[in-house]
Amino acid sequence: MRPEGRDEHDSLYFTYPQFDAPGPDAPRGMEVPVAIVGAGPVGMVAALELARHGQRSLLIDAKSSFNDGSRAICIARASYHILDRIGALDPFLSKSLPWTTGRSFFRGRQILEFEMPDGPDDRFRPMYNLQQQYIEQYLWDAVARNPRIETRWQTRLDGIDPRAGGPTLSLTDPHGTYAQPARWVLAADGARSAIRRMLGLRLKGENYEGRYVIADIRMTHDYPTIRRALFDPACRPGGTVLIHRQPDNIWRIDYQLAPGESAEEATREDIVRASVSGVLNEIGETGAWELEWWSVYSANTLALDDYRAGPVFFIGDSAHIVPIFGVRGLNNGLADAQNIGWKLALVLRGEAGEGLLDSYTPERRGATLDVFANASKSARFMTPPSFGWSLMRDAALSLALRYRWAGELANPRQMAPYRYADSPLTAPPVTDGDGRAGPLPGPLPGAMIPDARLDDGFLSQRMGPVFTLLSFGPAPDISHPLLTCLSLPPHSAWDAPEGSTYLIRPDLHVAAHWTRPDPRAILDHMTRILDHV
């Protein structure tokens, strides 16, 4: 919502573009390799990942501009690697605010300060704050200059015939309705997914009672870029408040509604202003401020049973809805887009069988369930779902006033890349064969690679466009059209035994690890990935 007197896209600091619908003579109805419904961040990343591998796509959105308000604001390190891979990184680095620290307070007293892992071998910081308007703008800039991506704004999806081998979308724009055939469809149309509804699919899971108003305000405030959580503050007794700094002197404030408090009443402009004033008084901020935008959300853990319906794949919020605590929603969706993007591209290029696509649901739904496990712990702490949970939470917070260990219970467990340990594409961990329990040191198969500072930059910048074979020592004599071979001396960031060789996927996850690499074994595993059934 916008303050009275300003329209939906009238912002104090951001100029929203307005996109025209396709003209009356624009070509319509020609089959496309991939149709992506939803031109938000997840849909645009999917299109850019496909384009990175040389594949065309069609982006479709009923809107004429970007989503308004900050919405998703925290972008994790792993997502910056995605932005780098798709060629959209530079403006994000220039504008966003990096952070590593979080502080939690209970009744006005600090009970926790946590530091996210960060070091000289990390090319990117653990987390960055950037309003969703800018996220969409910078992704759109990359989309607009890519000739492999066509975008149709002001184009509504009215229906879908999902027959395998030739799904057809029914689309309507200001000039009429037409049929749009595609080989594959990506549903990136959000939490209220029209495609999900049209196919008769439902999200399943748990709804939490916790509801939050989120508000963007503009003010000059010298507090550093540190995530703040206020538990049981005087301004919201029994509730929780989150505060994040954003670019352009915009501050994001999330505050919990009390049980029985009407969301409709709470989102009245005068009530929002009074509530924000209470939060600012709580943190000792008495300067002038302007209300920019506000909305309301609930904490839910919901997901589809299967992220695929024939030729249709669900990505982002169309597939799953997660609590924002730990900033997992957007970041999880971007990983979905990258995952299905490189797999579809290899299938379309004829370099992989369609069986590769069967790995999408187990990998990305596994990631969602892992998010649920972690986000649910945070959600129960941030928004206790019952009197018993509230009692335990408040007891832990009271103990945190005296004991440091209790304060760790307020740690939000920020987003971390999921390890595809059980993926059909992942080889088992390597052991030393001498009876020692557990795998050898170094990143496990399925994990995202750690970065490493090299003499000429970072290891992540040396990765090939598709698969990379990284050897710590002499590289095996091997050749494959999808494989880039790298040889490096042992590096402390990897803690891998000399002679170790890793097969790394296009999304920078480890597919396999060998201590005595045999070219035949390496090629056999690539064949299992590309011809997976």
Short mmCIF file of C-alpha atoms in Angstrom, two decimals:
data_model
loop_
_atom_site.label_atom_id
_atom_site.label_comp_id
_atom_site.label_asym_id
_atom_site.label_seq_id
_atom_site.Cartn_x
_atom_site.Cartn_y
_atom_site.Cartn_z
CA MET A 1 0.00 0.00 0.00
CA ARG A 2 1.05 3.59 -0.57
CA PRO A 3 0.30 6.64 1.60
CA GLU A 4 -2.86 8.55 0.76
CA GLY A 5 -2.43 10.81 -2.23
CA ARG A 6 0.17 8.61 -3.96
CA ASP A 7 -0.71 5.96 -6.50
CA GLU A 8 0.42 2.33 -6.45
CA HIS A 9 3.79 2.96 -8.07
CA ASP A 10 4.51 6.48 -6.80
CA SER A 11 7.74 6.08 -4.84
CA LEU A 12 9.93 8.56 -3.00
CA TYR A 13 13.13 7.06 -4.38
CA PHE A 14 12.44 4.65 -7.25
CA THR A 15 10.98 5.35 -10.69
CA TYR A 16 8.84 2.44 -11.83
CA PRO A 17 8.97 1.76 -15.59
CA GLN A 18 5.73 1.18 -17.45
CA PHE A 19 5.81 -1.57 -20.07
CA ASP A 20 3.57 -1.65 -23.11
CA ALA A 21 1.66 -4.70 -24.23
CA PRO A 22 2.77 -6.33 -27.49
CA GLY A 23 1.58 -4.30 -30.47
CA PRO A 24 -1.31 -5.46 -32.67
CA ASP A 25 1.11 -6.72 -35.34
CA ALA A 26 3.47 -8.50 -32.96
CA PRO A 27 3.88 -12.22 -33.78
CA ARG A 28 1.75 -14.44 -31.59
CA GLY A 29 1.18 -18.15 -31.32
CA MET A 30 4.50 -19.46 -32.68
CA GLU A 31 5.79 -22.36 -30.58
CA VAL A 32 8.54 -21.46 -28.09
CA PRO A 33 10.98 -23.86 -26.38
CA VAL A 34 10.10 -22.60 -22.88
CA ALA A 35 7.24 -20.36 -21.74
CA ILE A 36 7.78 -18.77 -18.32
CA VAL A 37 4.66 -17.44 -16.63
CA GLY A 38 5.63 -14.68 -14.21
CA ALA A 39 8.30 -12.02 -14.83
CA GLY A 40 9.31 -11.57 -11.20
CA PRO A 41 12.83 -12.31 -9.93
CA VAL A 42 12.45 -16.09 -10.13
CA GLY A 43 11.02 -16.08 -13.66
CA MET A 44 13.68 -13.69 -14.92
CA VAL A 45 16.52 -15.74 -13.39
CA ALA A 46 15.13 -18.86 -15.09
CA ALA A 47 15.06 -17.05 -18.45
CA LEU A 48 18.62 -15.77 -17.97
CA GLU A 49 19.91 -19.22 -16.98
CA LEU A 50 18.35 -20.72 -20.11
CA ALA A 51 19.83 -17.93 -22.22
CA ARG A 52 23.25 -18.49 -20.64
CA HIS A 53 23.16 -21.95 -22.20
CA GLY A 54 21.95 -20.62 -25.55
CA GLN A 55 18.22 -21.38 -25.16
CA ARG A 56 15.28 -19.12 -26.01
CA SER A 57 12.32 -18.46 -23.72
CA LEU A 58 9.16 -16.39 -23.55
CA LEU A 59 8.42 -14.41 -20.35
CA ILE A 60 4.75 -13.63 -19.74
CA ASP A 61 3.30 -11.29 -17.10
CA ALA A 62 -0.11 -9.67 -16.65
CA LYS A 63 1.39 -6.59 -14.96
CA SER A 64 2.77 -3.49 -16.67
CA SER A 65 5.57 -2.87 -14.17
CA PHE A 66 7.50 -4.38 -11.28
CA ASN A 67 6.11 -5.40 -7.91
CA ASP A 68 5.96 -2.44 -5.52
CA GLY A 69 7.50 -2.23 -2.07
CA SER A 70 10.56 -3.90 -0.62
CA ARG A 71 9.02 -7.39 -0.23
CA ALA A 72 12.04 -9.72 -0.47
CA ILE A 73 15.10 -7.72 0.56
CA CYS A 74 17.81 -10.14 1.75
CA ILE A 75 19.95 -11.85 -0.89
CA ALA A 76 22.27 -14.61 0.29
CA ARG A 77 25.84 -15.28 -0.84
CA ALA A 78 24.77 -18.32 -2.87
CA SER A 79 22.32 -16.15 -4.81
CA TYR A 80 25.10 -13.72 -5.68
CA HIS A 81 26.91 -16.63 -7.30
CA ILE A 82 23.74 -17.23 -9.34
CA LEU A 83 23.63 -13.56 -10.35
CA ASP A 84 27.27 -13.81 -11.38
CA ARG A 85 26.65 -16.91 -13.50
CA ILE A 86 23.76 -15.27 -15.40
CA GLY A 87 25.65 -12.02 -16.05
CA ALA A 88 23.58 -9.71 -13.84
CA LEU A 89 25.95 -9.19 -10.90
CA ASP A 90 27.53 -5.73 -11.25
CA PRO A 91 24.56 -3.46 -10.41
CA PHE A 92 23.67 -5.64 -7.43
CA LEU A 93 27.16 -5.23 -5.99
CA SER A 94 27.08 -1.48 -6.61
CA LYS A 95 23.72 -0.83 -4.92
CA SER A 96 23.11 -3.43 -2.23
CA LEU A 97 24.24 -3.21 1.40
CA PRO A 98 26.31 -6.20 2.62
CA TRP A 99 26.02 -7.42 6.20
CA THR A 100 27.41 -10.13 8.44
CA THR A 101 26.01 -9.31 11.89
CA GLY A 102 22.70 -9.68 13.69
CA ARG A 103 21.62 -8.45 17.10
CA SER A 104 18.68 -9.61 19.19
CA PHE A 105 17.12 -7.70 22.10
CA PHE A 106 14.72 -8.79 24.83
CA ARG A 107 12.74 -6.07 26.56
CA GLY A 108 15.27 -3.49 25.44
CA ARG A 109 18.43 -5.38 26.44
CA GLN A 110 20.76 -7.06 23.97
CA ILE A 111 20.89 -10.85 24.41
CA LEU A 112 22.71 -11.96 21.25
CA GLU A 113 25.12 -10.76 18.60
CA PHE A 114 25.87 -13.31 15.90
CA GLU A 115 28.34 -13.24 13.02
CA MET A 116 27.68 -15.19 9.84
CA PRO A 117 30.66 -17.11 8.41
CA ASP A 118 32.83 -14.85 6.27
CA GLY A 119 36.50 -14.77 5.35
CA PRO A 120 39.14 -13.78 2.80
CA ASP A 121 38.36 -16.79 0.60
CA ASP A 122 34.74 -15.63 0.17
CA ARG A 123 34.14 -13.51 -2.90
CA PHE A 124 30.76 -12.34 -1.59
CA ARG A 125 29.47 -11.40 1.85
CA PRO A 126 27.00 -13.73 3.61
CA MET A 127 24.02 -11.42 3.02
CA TYR A 128 23.03 -8.28 1.12
CA ASN A 129 20.03 -5.99 1.56
CA LEU A 130 18.31 -4.64 -1.53
CA GLN A 131 14.69 -3.72 -2.14
CA GLN A 132 12.78 -5.93 -4.56
CA GLN A 133 12.19 -3.03 -6.96
CA TYR A 134 15.93 -2.89 -7.60
CA ILE A 135 16.21 -6.69 -7.75
CA GLU A 136 13.60 -6.71 -10.51
CA GLN A 137 15.08 -3.67 -12.27
CA TYR A 138 18.58 -5.12 -12.46
CA LEU A 139 17.35 -8.52 -13.59
CA TRP A 140 15.12 -6.82 -16.16
CA ASP A 141 18.09 -4.84 -17.50
CA ALA A 142 19.86 -8.16 -18.13
CA VAL A 143 16.72 -9.68 -19.68
CA ALA A 144 16.07 -6.68 -21.94
CA ARG A 145 19.52 -6.82 -23.51
CA ASN A 146 19.38 -10.58 -24.14
CA PRO A 147 18.10 -11.45 -27.64
CA ARG A 148 17.17 -14.98 -26.55
CA ILE A 149 14.44 -13.74 -24.20
CA GLU A 150 11.11 -12.34 -25.41
CA THR A 151 8.89 -10.63 -22.83
CA ARG A 152 5.18 -9.93 -23.14
CA TRP A 153 3.85 -7.57 -20.49
CA GLN A 154 0.11 -6.95 -19.96
CA THR A 155 -0.49 -10.53 -21.07
CA ARG A 156 -2.79 -12.62 -18.90
CA LEU A 157 -2.86 -16.40 -18.64
CA ASP A 158 -6.45 -17.62 -19.04
CA GLY A 159 -5.90 -21.34 -19.37
CA ILE A 160 -3.41 -24.14 -19.93
CA ASP A 161 -3.62 -27.46 -21.73
CA PRO A 162 -0.71 -29.40 -20.21
CA ARG A 163 -0.49 -32.30 -22.65
CA ALA A 164 3.04 -33.71 -22.65
CA GLY A 165 5.07 -32.84 -25.71
CA GLY A 166 2.99 -29.79 -26.53
CA PRO A 167 1.43 -27.74 -23.71
CA THR A 168 -0.62 -24.78 -24.90
CA LEU A 169 -1.30 -21.57 -23.02
CA SER A 170 -4.38 -19.44 -23.60
CA LEU A 171 -3.20 -15.82 -23.39
CA THR A 172 -5.04 -12.50 -23.50
CA ASP A 173 -3.56 -9.07 -24.10
CA PRO A 174 -5.25 -5.75 -25.02
CA HIS A 175 -5.54 -6.93 -28.64
CA GLY A 176 -7.26 -10.25 -28.02
CA THR A 177 -6.91 -13.89 -26.96
CA TYR A 178 -4.67 -16.42 -28.66
CA ALA A 179 -3.14 -19.88 -28.18
CA GLN A 180 0.56 -20.05 -27.34
CA PRO A 181 2.21 -23.47 -27.75
CA ALA A 182 5.43 -24.31 -25.92
CA ARG A 183 7.56 -27.38 -25.41
CA TRP A 184 7.98 -26.73 -21.69
CA VAL A 185 6.32 -24.36 -19.20
CA LEU A 186 7.79 -22.87 -16.03
CA ALA A 187 5.23 -21.65 -13.50
CA ALA A 188 6.82 -18.67 -11.78
CA ASP A 189 3.49 -16.99 -11.04
CA GLY A 190 3.82 -16.74 -7.28
CA ALA A 191 1.96 -17.78 -4.16
CA ARG A 192 -1.45 -17.39 -5.86
CA SER A 193 -0.29 -19.34 -8.90
CA ALA A 194 -2.95 -19.44 -11.63
CA ILE A 195 -1.24 -22.45 -13.23
CA ARG A 196 -1.35 -24.37 -9.97
CA ARG A 197 -5.07 -23.62 -9.65
CA MET A 198 -5.81 -24.47 -13.30
CA LEU A 199 -4.11 -27.85 -12.91
CA GLY A 200 -6.03 -28.61 -9.73
CA LEU A 201 -2.94 -28.73 -7.51
CA ARG A 202 -2.75 -27.57 -3.90
CA LEU A 203 0.00 -26.52 -1.55
CA LYS A 204 0.13 -28.59 1.61
CA GLY A 205 1.70 -27.87 4.97
CA GLU A 206 1.33 -25.74 8.04
CA ASN A 207 -0.09 -22.26 8.60
CA TYR A 208 1.27 -20.26 11.52
CA GLU A 209 -0.75 -17.77 13.52
CA GLY A 210 1.99 -15.16 13.37
CA ARG A 211 1.08 -12.17 11.17
CA TYR A 212 3.33 -9.22 10.48
CA VAL A 213 2.93 -5.76 9.03
CA ILE A 214 5.95 -4.78 6.94
CA ALA A 215 6.64 -1.10 6.39
CA ASP A 216 9.24 0.81 4.38
CA ILE A 217 10.12 4.22 5.77
CA ARG A 218 12.64 6.80 4.63
CA MET A 219 14.80 8.43 7.28
CA THR A 220 18.35 9.41 8.09
CA HIS A 221 19.52 6.98 10.74
CA ASP A 222 23.16 6.15 11.48
CA TYR A 223 22.74 2.58 12.74
CA PRO A 224 24.95 0.19 10.70
CA THR A 225 23.62 -2.49 8.35
CA ILE A 226 22.89 -4.99 11.11
CA ARG A 227 19.76 -7.09 11.32
CA ARG A 228 17.92 -6.23 14.56
CA ALA A 229 15.28 -8.37 16.27
CA LEU A 230 13.33 -6.95 19.21
CA PHE A 231 11.51 -9.49 21.39
CA ASP A 232 8.73 -8.32 23.69
CA PRO A 233 9.52 -4.62 23.17
CA ALA A 234 7.53 -1.99 25.02
CA CYS A 235 6.03 -0.82 21.73
CA ARG A 236 4.63 -4.31 20.90
CA PRO A 237 4.27 -6.24 24.19
CA GLY A 238 4.58 -9.98 23.63
CA GLY A 239 5.44 -9.46 19.95
CA THR A 240 8.51 -9.31 17.75
CA VAL A 241 9.96 -6.51 15.61
CA LEU A 242 12.59 -6.85 12.86
CA ILE A 243 14.55 -3.89 11.47
CA HIS A 244 16.72 -3.85 8.33
CA ARG A 245 18.63 -1.05 6.66
CA GLN A 246 18.26 -0.71 2.89
CA PRO A 247 19.78 1.56 0.23
CA ASP A 248 18.49 5.13 -0.24
CA ASN A 249 17.91 5.65 3.50
CA ILE A 250 14.99 3.22 3.37
CA TRP A 251 14.43 1.17 6.52
CA ARG A 252 12.33 -1.98 6.55
CA ILE A 253 10.36 -2.55 9.76
CA ASP A 254 8.41 -5.77 10.37
CA TYR A 255 6.21 -5.90 13.46
CA GLN A 256 4.01 -8.69 14.70
CA LEU A 257 0.29 -8.27 15.12
CA ALA A 258 -1.23 -9.28 18.44
CA PRO A 259 -3.72 -12.18 18.61
CA GLY A 260 -7.14 -10.88 17.66
CA GLU A 261 -5.73 -7.74 16.06
CA SER A 262 -7.47 -7.19 12.74
CA ALA A 263 -5.17 -7.11 9.72
CA GLU A 264 -7.59 -4.76 7.99
CA GLU A 265 -7.50 -2.36 10.93
CA ALA A 266 -3.74 -2.74 11.41
CA THR A 267 -3.01 -1.74 7.81
CA ARG A 268 -4.91 1.55 7.97
CA GLU A 269 -2.41 4.31 7.23
CA ASP A 270 -2.94 6.11 10.55
CA ILE A 271 -2.47 2.86 12.49
CA VAL A 272 0.69 1.99 10.54
CA ARG A 273 2.12 5.46 11.23
CA ALA A 274 1.38 5.14 14.94
CA SER A 275 2.90 1.64 15.08
CA VAL A 276 6.06 2.71 13.25
CA SER A 277 6.40 5.69 15.60
CA GLY A 278 6.27 3.29 18.52
CA VAL A 279 9.08 1.18 17.07
CA LEU A 280 11.23 4.25 16.39
CA ASN A 281 10.72 5.49 19.93
CA GLU A 282 11.77 2.04 21.15
CA ILE A 283 15.16 2.33 19.40
CA GLY A 284 15.64 5.97 20.38
CA GLU A 285 15.12 7.44 16.91
CA THR A 286 13.37 10.82 17.11
CA GLY A 287 14.20 12.33 13.70
CA ALA A 288 11.88 12.98 10.79
CA TRP A 289 10.73 10.09 8.62
CA GLU A 290 8.40 9.41 5.70
CA LEU A 291 6.18 6.39 5.17
CA GLU A 292 6.95 4.79 1.81
CA TRP A 293 4.97 1.52 1.57
CA TRP A 294 3.42 -1.21 3.74
CA SER A 295 1.77 -4.61 3.53
CA VAL A 296 0.92 -7.64 5.70
CA TYR A 297 2.00 -11.28 5.60
CA SER A 298 1.62 -14.55 7.50
CA ALA A 299 4.28 -17.17 8.23
CA ASN A 300 3.50 -20.43 6.41
CA THR A 301 5.31 -23.62 5.41
CA LEU A 302 3.48 -24.93 2.34
CA ALA A 303 4.64 -26.92 -0.69
CA LEU A 304 3.45 -29.04 -3.58
CA ASP A 305 3.96 -32.79 -3.34
CA ASP A 306 5.61 -32.75 -6.76
CA TYR A 307 7.17 -29.71 -8.45
CA ARG A 308 6.41 -31.15 -11.87
CA ALA A 309 3.15 -31.80 -13.69
CA GLY A 310 4.11 -33.34 -17.05
CA PRO A 311 5.76 -30.59 -19.10
CA VAL A 312 5.07 -27.96 -16.40
CA PHE A 313 7.61 -27.18 -13.66
CA PHE A 314 6.82 -25.04 -10.61
CA ILE A 315 9.51 -22.67 -9.35
CA GLY A 316 9.58 -20.19 -6.47
CA ASP A 317 6.41 -19.39 -4.56
CA SER A 318 4.24 -21.31 -7.02
CA ALA A 319 5.93 -24.47 -5.67
CA HIS A 320 6.43 -23.53 -2.02
CA ILE A 321 5.80 -20.80 0.55
CA VAL A 322 8.21 -20.48 3.46
CA PRO A 323 8.42 -18.14 6.47
CA ILE A 324 10.69 -15.16 5.82
CA PHE A 325 12.70 -15.82 8.98
CA GLY A 326 16.21 -16.72 7.87
CA VAL A 327 15.55 -15.00 4.49
CA ARG A 328 14.87 -18.26 2.66
CA GLY A 329 11.95 -17.39 0.37
CA LEU A 330 13.52 -15.47 -2.52
CA ASN A 331 16.85 -17.25 -2.24
CA ASN A 332 15.18 -20.65 -2.40
CA GLY A 333 13.24 -19.55 -5.48
CA LEU A 334 16.35 -18.32 -7.30
CA ALA A 335 17.98 -21.72 -6.68
CA ASP A 336 14.88 -23.40 -8.16
CA ALA A 337 15.20 -21.25 -11.29
CA GLN A 338 18.87 -22.03 -11.75
CA ASN A 339 18.36 -25.75 -11.12
CA ILE A 340 15.62 -26.29 -13.70
CA GLY A 341 17.20 -23.77 -16.08
CA TRP A 342 20.46 -25.62 -16.71
CA LYS A 343 18.75 -28.99 -16.86
CA LEU A 344 16.12 -27.86 -19.39
CA ALA A 345 18.82 -26.16 -21.44
CA LEU A 346 20.88 -29.36 -21.75
CA VAL A 347 17.76 -31.30 -22.74
CA LEU A 348 16.81 -28.70 -25.35
CA ARG A 349 20.36 -28.76 -26.72
CA GLY A 350 20.14 -32.52 -27.12
CA GLU A 351 23.06 -33.04 -24.73
CA ALA A 352 21.00 -34.70 -21.99
CA GLY A 353 18.04 -37.04 -21.91
CA GLU A 354 14.69 -35.96 -20.51
CA GLY A 355 15.35 -38.24 -17.54
CA LEU A 356 17.63 -35.48 -16.18
CA LEU A 357 14.50 -33.43 -15.49
CA ASP A 358 13.30 -36.08 -13.04
CA SER A 359 15.98 -34.90 -10.64
CA TYR A 360 14.37 -31.44 -10.25
CA THR A 361 11.67 -32.36 -7.73
CA PRO A 362 13.82 -34.53 -5.42
CA GLU A 363 16.56 -31.89 -5.35
CA ARG A 364 14.48 -28.76 -4.95
CA ARG A 365 11.67 -30.24 -2.85
CA GLY A 366 14.40 -31.68 -0.63
CA ALA A 367 15.77 -28.15 -0.33
CA THR A 368 12.30 -26.88 0.59
CA LEU A 369 11.85 -29.48 3.31
CA ASP A 370 15.24 -28.51 4.71
CA VAL A 371 14.11 -24.88 4.68
CA PHE A 372 10.93 -25.92 6.49
CA ALA A 373 12.94 -27.68 9.19
CA ASN A 374 15.08 -24.60 9.84
CA ALA A 375 12.51 -21.89 9.18
CA SER A 376 9.94 -23.63 11.36
CA LYS A 377 12.32 -23.46 14.32
CA SER A 378 12.78 -19.74 13.71
CA ALA A 379 9.07 -19.20 13.12
CA ARG A 380 8.12 -20.90 16.39
CA PHE A 381 10.59 -18.67 18.19
CA MET A 382 9.60 -15.48 16.39
CA THR A 383 5.86 -16.22 16.44
CA PRO A 384 5.06 -18.89 19.08
CA PRO A 385 2.07 -20.89 17.76
CA SER A 386 0.61 -21.71 21.20
CA PHE A 387 0.68 -20.64 24.84
CA GLY A 388 3.15 -23.45 25.59
CA TRP A 389 5.58 -22.33 22.87
CA SER A 390 5.22 -18.74 24.04
CA LEU A 391 5.99 -19.77 27.60
CA MET A 392 9.13 -21.65 26.55
CA ARG A 393 10.26 -18.83 24.27
CA ASP A 394 9.90 -16.21 26.97
CA ALA A 395 11.68 -18.45 29.48
CA ALA A 396 14.61 -18.84 27.07
CA LEU A 397 14.74 -15.09 26.48
CA SER A 398 14.69 -14.42 30.21
CA LEU A 399 17.60 -16.82 30.68
CA ALA A 400 19.44 -15.03 27.88
CA LEU A 401 19.58 -11.90 30.03
CA ARG A 402 22.02 -13.82 32.27
CA TYR A 403 23.42 -16.67 30.19
CA ARG A 404 25.01 -16.26 26.78
CA TRP A 405 24.14 -19.80 25.65
CA ALA A 406 20.43 -19.05 25.95
CA GLY A 407 20.76 -16.09 23.61
CA GLU A 408 21.82 -18.48 20.84
CA LEU A 409 18.24 -19.76 20.81
CA ALA A 410 17.32 -16.44 19.16
CA ASN A 411 19.72 -17.04 16.27
CA PRO A 412 17.60 -17.05 13.07
CA ARG A 413 19.81 -19.65 11.31
CA GLN A 414 20.24 -17.71 8.10
CA MET A 415 19.89 -19.24 4.65
CA ALA A 416 22.62 -21.72 3.68
CA PRO A 417 22.93 -23.65 0.39
CA TYR A 418 21.25 -27.05 0.50
CA ARG A 419 23.35 -30.15 -0.02
CA TYR A 420 21.92 -32.54 -2.64
CA ALA A 421 23.09 -35.55 -0.64
CA ASP A 422 20.23 -37.81 -1.73
CA SER A 423 20.05 -36.63 -5.34
CA PRO A 424 20.19 -39.31 -8.03
CA LEU A 425 22.90 -37.14 -9.65
CA THR A 426 25.22 -37.21 -6.60
CA ALA A 427 27.91 -39.83 -6.04
CA PRO A 428 28.47 -41.25 -2.52
CA PRO A 429 31.13 -39.55 -0.36
CA VAL A 430 34.69 -40.89 -0.65
CA THR A 431 36.28 -42.61 2.36
CA ASP A 432 39.94 -43.44 2.86
CA GLY A 433 39.39 -47.20 2.68
CA ASP A 434 41.45 -47.77 5.84
CA GLY A 435 38.57 -48.24 8.23
CA ARG A 436 38.31 -44.63 9.38
CA ALA A 437 34.72 -43.61 10.01
CA GLY A 438 33.24 -40.88 7.85
CA PRO A 439 34.16 -39.29 4.52
CA LEU A 440 37.46 -37.64 3.64
CA PRO A 441 37.98 -33.91 4.29
CA GLY A 442 36.82 -31.41 1.69
CA PRO A 443 33.35 -30.53 0.38
CA LEU A 444 30.99 -33.48 0.28
CA PRO A 445 29.28 -34.55 -2.93
CA GLY A 446 26.03 -32.62 -3.25
CA ALA A 447 27.34 -29.55 -1.41
CA MET A 448 27.87 -26.16 -3.01
CA ILE A 449 31.57 -25.54 -3.51
CA PRO A 450 33.45 -23.27 -1.12
CA ASP A 451 35.08 -20.37 -2.90
CA ALA A 452 38.84 -19.75 -2.69
CA ARG A 453 41.01 -16.72 -3.31
CA LEU A 454 43.56 -17.33 -6.06
CA ASP A 455 46.41 -15.20 -7.39
CA ASP A 456 44.20 -13.95 -10.25
CA GLY A 457 40.82 -13.69 -8.54
CA PHE A 458 38.50 -16.32 -7.06
CA LEU A 459 37.93 -19.97 -7.86
CA SER A 460 34.24 -19.34 -8.63
CA GLN A 461 35.33 -17.09 -11.51
CA ARG A 462 37.31 -19.96 -13.06
CA MET A 463 34.39 -22.38 -13.30
CA GLY A 464 33.39 -23.52 -16.78
CA PRO A 465 29.98 -22.70 -18.30
CA VAL A 466 28.62 -26.23 -17.80
CA PHE A 467 30.60 -28.88 -15.88
CA THR A 468 34.03 -28.31 -14.33
CA LEU A 469 36.59 -30.93 -13.35
CA LEU A 470 38.73 -29.46 -10.57
CA SER A 471 41.90 -31.31 -9.65
CA PHE A 472 44.20 -30.48 -6.74
CA GLY A 473 47.31 -31.77 -8.43
CA PRO A 474 47.83 -33.16 -11.94
CA ALA A 475 44.62 -33.19 -13.97
CA PRO A 476 43.50 -36.49 -15.50
CA ASP A 477 43.77 -36.78 -19.27
CA ILE A 478 40.12 -36.40 -20.20
CA SER A 479 38.06 -34.59 -22.81
CA HIS A 480 34.30 -33.95 -23.00
CA PRO A 481 32.46 -31.14 -24.84
CA LEU A 482 30.65 -30.05 -21.64
CA LEU A 483 33.70 -30.24 -19.39
CA THR A 484 36.20 -27.54 -18.38
CA CYS A 485 39.30 -28.95 -16.65
CA LEU A 486 41.16 -26.99 -13.95
CA SER A 487 44.27 -27.98 -12.03
CA LEU A 488 45.32 -26.15 -8.85
CA PRO A 489 47.74 -26.77 -5.98
CA PRO A 490 46.04 -27.83 -2.71
CA HIS A 491 44.12 -24.95 -1.11
CA SER A 492 43.25 -24.46 2.55
CA ALA A 493 39.70 -23.35 1.73
CA TRP A 494 38.92 -26.86 0.47
CA ASP A 495 40.89 -28.95 2.97
CA ALA A 496 41.02 -31.66 0.32
CA PRO A 497 43.75 -34.30 0.10
CA GLU A 498 46.32 -33.75 -2.64
CA GLY A 499 45.28 -35.59 -5.77
CA SER A 500 41.57 -35.03 -5.10
CA THR A 501 39.42 -34.37 -8.15
CA TYR A 502 35.89 -32.95 -8.07
CA LEU A 503 33.19 -32.91 -10.72
CA ILE A 504 31.26 -29.64 -10.32
CA ARG A 505 27.82 -29.02 -11.80
CA PRO A 506 26.68 -25.85 -13.64
CA ASP A 507 25.06 -24.64 -10.39
CA LEU A 508 28.40 -25.00 -8.51
CA HIS A 509 27.34 -28.08 -6.54
CA VAL A 510 29.73 -31.02 -6.28
CA ALA A 511 28.51 -34.04 -8.24
CA ALA A 512 31.35 -36.42 -7.33
CA HIS A 513 34.77 -36.65 -5.67
CA TRP A 514 37.65 -38.97 -6.51
CA THR A 515 40.99 -39.38 -4.74
CA ARG A 516 42.52 -41.39 -7.58
CA PRO A 517 40.65 -40.04 -10.59
CA ASP A 518 40.13 -42.45 -13.44
CA PRO A 519 38.99 -40.86 -16.74
CA ARG A 520 36.58 -43.73 -17.38
CA ALA A 521 34.93 -43.30 -13.94
CA ILE A 522 34.57 -39.57 -14.51
CA LEU A 523 32.99 -40.00 -17.93
CA ASP A 524 30.73 -42.75 -16.60
CA HIS A 525 29.40 -40.44 -13.89
CA MET A 526 28.78 -37.64 -16.39
CA THR A 527 26.88 -40.13 -18.52
CA ARG A 528 24.76 -41.11 -15.51
CA ILE A 529 23.91 -37.45 -14.95
CA LEU A 530 23.14 -36.61 -18.57
CA ASP A 531 21.23 -39.82 -19.30
CA HIS A 532 19.59 -40.09 -15.88
CA VAL A 533 16.41 -42.15 -15.97
#
